[in-house]
Protein backbone atom coordinates (compact mmCIF):
# COMPACT_ATOMS: atom_id res chain seq x y z
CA UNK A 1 -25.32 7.77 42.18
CA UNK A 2 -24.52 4.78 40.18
CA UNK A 3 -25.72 2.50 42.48
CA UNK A 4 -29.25 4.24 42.71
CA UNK A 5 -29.71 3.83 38.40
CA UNK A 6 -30.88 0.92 37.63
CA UNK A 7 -29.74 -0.98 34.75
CA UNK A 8 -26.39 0.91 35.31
CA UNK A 9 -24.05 -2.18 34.77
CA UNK A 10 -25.80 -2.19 31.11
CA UNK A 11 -25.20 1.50 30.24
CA UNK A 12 -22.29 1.69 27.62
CA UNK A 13 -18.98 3.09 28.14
CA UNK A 14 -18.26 5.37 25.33
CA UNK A 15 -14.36 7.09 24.94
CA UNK A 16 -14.66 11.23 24.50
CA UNK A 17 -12.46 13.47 23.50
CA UNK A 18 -11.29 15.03 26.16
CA UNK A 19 -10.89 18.48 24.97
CA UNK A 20 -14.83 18.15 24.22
CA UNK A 21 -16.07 16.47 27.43
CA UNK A 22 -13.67 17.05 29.92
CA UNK A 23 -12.26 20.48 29.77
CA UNK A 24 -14.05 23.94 30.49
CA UNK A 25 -15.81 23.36 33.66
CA UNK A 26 -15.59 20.68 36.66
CA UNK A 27 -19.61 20.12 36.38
CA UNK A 28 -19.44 19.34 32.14
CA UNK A 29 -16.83 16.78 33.57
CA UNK A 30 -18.68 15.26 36.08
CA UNK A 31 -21.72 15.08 33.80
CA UNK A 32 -19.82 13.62 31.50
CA UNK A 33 -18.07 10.96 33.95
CA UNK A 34 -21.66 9.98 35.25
CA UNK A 35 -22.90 9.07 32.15
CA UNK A 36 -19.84 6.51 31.79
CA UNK A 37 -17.55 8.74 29.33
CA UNK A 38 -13.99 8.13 29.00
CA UNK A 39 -11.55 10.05 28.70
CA UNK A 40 -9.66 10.27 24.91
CA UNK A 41 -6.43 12.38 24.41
CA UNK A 42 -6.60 12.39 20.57
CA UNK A 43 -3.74 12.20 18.68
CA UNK A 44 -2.03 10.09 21.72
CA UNK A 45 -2.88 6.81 19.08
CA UNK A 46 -4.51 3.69 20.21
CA UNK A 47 -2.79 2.56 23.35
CA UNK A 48 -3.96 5.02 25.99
CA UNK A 49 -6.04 4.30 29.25
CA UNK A 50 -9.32 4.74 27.80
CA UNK A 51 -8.70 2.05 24.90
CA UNK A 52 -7.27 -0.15 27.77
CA UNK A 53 -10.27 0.55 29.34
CA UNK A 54 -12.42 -0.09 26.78
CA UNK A 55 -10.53 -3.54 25.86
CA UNK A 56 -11.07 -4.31 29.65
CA UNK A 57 -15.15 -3.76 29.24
CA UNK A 58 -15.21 -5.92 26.12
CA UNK A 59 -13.18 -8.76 27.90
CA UNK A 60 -15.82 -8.62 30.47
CA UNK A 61 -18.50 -9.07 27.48
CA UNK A 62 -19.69 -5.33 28.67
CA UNK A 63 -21.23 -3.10 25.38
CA UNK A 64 -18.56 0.05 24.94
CA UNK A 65 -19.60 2.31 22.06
CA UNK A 66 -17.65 3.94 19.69
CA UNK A 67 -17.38 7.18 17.69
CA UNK A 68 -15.31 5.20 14.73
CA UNK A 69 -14.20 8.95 13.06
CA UNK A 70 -12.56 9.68 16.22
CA UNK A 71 -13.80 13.48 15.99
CA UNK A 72 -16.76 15.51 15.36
CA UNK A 73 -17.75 15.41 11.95
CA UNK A 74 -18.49 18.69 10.45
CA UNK A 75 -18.38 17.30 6.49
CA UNK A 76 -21.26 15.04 5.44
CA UNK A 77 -19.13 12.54 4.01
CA UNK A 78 -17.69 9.55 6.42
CA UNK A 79 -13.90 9.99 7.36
CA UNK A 80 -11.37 7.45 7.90
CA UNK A 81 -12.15 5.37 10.58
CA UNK A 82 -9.69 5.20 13.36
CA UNK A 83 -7.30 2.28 14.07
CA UNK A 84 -8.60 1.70 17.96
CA UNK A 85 -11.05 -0.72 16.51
CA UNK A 86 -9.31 -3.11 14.96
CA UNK A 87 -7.11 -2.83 18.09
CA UNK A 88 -10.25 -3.84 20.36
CA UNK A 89 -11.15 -6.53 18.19
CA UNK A 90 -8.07 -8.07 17.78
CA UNK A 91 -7.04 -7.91 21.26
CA UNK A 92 -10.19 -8.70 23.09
CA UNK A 93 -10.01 -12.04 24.88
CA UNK A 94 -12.89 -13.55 22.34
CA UNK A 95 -13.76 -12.16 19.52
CA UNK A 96 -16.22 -9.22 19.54
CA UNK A 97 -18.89 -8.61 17.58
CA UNK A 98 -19.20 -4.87 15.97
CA UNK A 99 -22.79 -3.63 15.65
CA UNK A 100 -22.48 -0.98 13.01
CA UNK A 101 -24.96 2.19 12.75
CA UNK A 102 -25.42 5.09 10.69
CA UNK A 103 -27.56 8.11 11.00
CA UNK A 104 -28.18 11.66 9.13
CA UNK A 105 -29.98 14.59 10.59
CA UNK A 106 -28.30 15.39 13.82
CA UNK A 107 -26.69 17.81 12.09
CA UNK A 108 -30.22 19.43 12.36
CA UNK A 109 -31.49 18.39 15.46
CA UNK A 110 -28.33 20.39 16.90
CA UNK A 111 -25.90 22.19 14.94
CA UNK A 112 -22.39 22.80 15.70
CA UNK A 113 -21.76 25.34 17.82
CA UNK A 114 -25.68 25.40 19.35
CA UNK A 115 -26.38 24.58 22.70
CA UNK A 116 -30.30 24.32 22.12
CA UNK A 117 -31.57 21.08 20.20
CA UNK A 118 -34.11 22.11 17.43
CA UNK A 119 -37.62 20.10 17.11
CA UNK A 120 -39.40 18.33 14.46
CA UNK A 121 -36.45 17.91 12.39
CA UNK A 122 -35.71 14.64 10.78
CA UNK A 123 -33.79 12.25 11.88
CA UNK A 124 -32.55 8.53 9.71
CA UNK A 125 -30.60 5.90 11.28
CA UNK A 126 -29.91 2.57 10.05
CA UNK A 127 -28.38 -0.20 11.72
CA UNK A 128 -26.35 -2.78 10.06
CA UNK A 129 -25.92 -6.21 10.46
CA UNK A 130 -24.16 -7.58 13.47
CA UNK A 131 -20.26 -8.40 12.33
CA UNK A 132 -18.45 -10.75 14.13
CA UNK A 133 -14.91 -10.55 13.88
CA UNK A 134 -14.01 -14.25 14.43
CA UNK A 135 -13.81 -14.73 10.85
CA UNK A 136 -12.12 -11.73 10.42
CA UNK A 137 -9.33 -12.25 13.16
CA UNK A 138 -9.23 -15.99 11.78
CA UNK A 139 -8.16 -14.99 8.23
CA UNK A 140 -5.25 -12.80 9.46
CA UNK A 141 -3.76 -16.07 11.65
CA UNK A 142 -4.75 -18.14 7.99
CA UNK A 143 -2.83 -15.84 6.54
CA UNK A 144 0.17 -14.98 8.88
CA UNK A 145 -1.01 -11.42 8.93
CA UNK A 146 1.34 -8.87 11.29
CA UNK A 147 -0.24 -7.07 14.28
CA UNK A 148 0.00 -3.99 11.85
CA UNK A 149 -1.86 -5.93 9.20
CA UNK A 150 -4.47 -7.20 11.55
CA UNK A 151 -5.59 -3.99 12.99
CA UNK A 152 -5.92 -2.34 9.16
CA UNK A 153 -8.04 -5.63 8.04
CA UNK A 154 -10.63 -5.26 10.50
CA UNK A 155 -10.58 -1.65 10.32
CA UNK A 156 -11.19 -1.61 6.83
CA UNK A 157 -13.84 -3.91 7.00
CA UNK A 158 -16.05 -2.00 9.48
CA UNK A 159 -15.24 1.12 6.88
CA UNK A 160 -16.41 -1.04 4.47
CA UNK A 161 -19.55 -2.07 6.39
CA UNK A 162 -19.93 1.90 7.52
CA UNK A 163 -19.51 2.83 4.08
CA UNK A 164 -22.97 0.56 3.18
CA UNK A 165 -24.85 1.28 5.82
CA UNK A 166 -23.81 5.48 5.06
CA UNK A 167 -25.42 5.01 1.64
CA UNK A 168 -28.58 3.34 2.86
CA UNK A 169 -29.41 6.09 5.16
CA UNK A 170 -28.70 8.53 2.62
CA UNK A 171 -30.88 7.19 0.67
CA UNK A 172 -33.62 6.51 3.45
CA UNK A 173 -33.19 10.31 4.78
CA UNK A 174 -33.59 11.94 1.25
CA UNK A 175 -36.85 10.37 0.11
């Protein structure tokens, strides 16, 4: 299969949680599998195989998206953002850089629990500005920051950045 898609080398990998993706029925998981999804065991923290994985594809400069809340979202409001990034970023052989995006609407298009996506409903995204995390990861060596530290800076960051980018669409989907 994958050698018959072209482009395939460029398709993301993306970490799911594998209660979501995985469990339920062998063809969900193989669905899921083929379209490059990785296996997540949530509340097993940030060094599992999928984040190994994932640090793996970055070292290899390959694109691996992440769902930063770590779960599915059922408020409106943007949750915590999980630790796992700043663990990429500060462990990938050269610095990454963190494309952050923000969207409103999906919640619409398919609400929980729905199997059928609705049409002509709006949909807002906004993408942010690229972040590298050189200057980031630079600051904590400056700075004699801990591993600990390190992780929380950059995670906080890309919260911060999130946090921006949440308002903008907001403001862009309500108009």
């Amino acid at each position: 299969y994958q050698r018959r898609v072209r482009g395939w080398e460029q398709v993301r990998w993306v970490p799911g949680a594998h209660e979501i993706c995985f469990e339920g029925s062998t063809a969900k998981a193989l669905f899921m599998s083929l379209g490059k999804t990785l296996s997540c065991i949530r509340g097993d923290g940030i060094y599992q195989p999928c984040m190994d994985f994932s640090l793996c594809e970055l070292d290899q400069r390959r694109p691996v998206h992440l769902f930063v809340e770590g779960k599915v979202n059922e408020s409106r409001e943007l949750l915590r953002i999980k630790w796992g990034v700043g663990r990429l970023a500060m462990e990938c052989s050269s610095p990454p850089v963190i494309i952050p995006w923000a969207h409103r609407g999906m919640e619409e298009v398919l609400p929980l629990y729905h199997s059928i996506p609705k049409v002509l409903k709006r949909v807002s995204i906004q993408v942010g500005e690229p972040l590298d995390t050189a200057p980031l990861l630079a600051d904590c060596q400056k700075f004699h920051f801990s591993p600990l530290a390190t992780r929380k800076y950059i995670t906080d960051r890309v919260q911060w950045e999130l946090e921006k980018l949440c308002a903008k669409v907001d403001q862009i989907h309500h108009c």
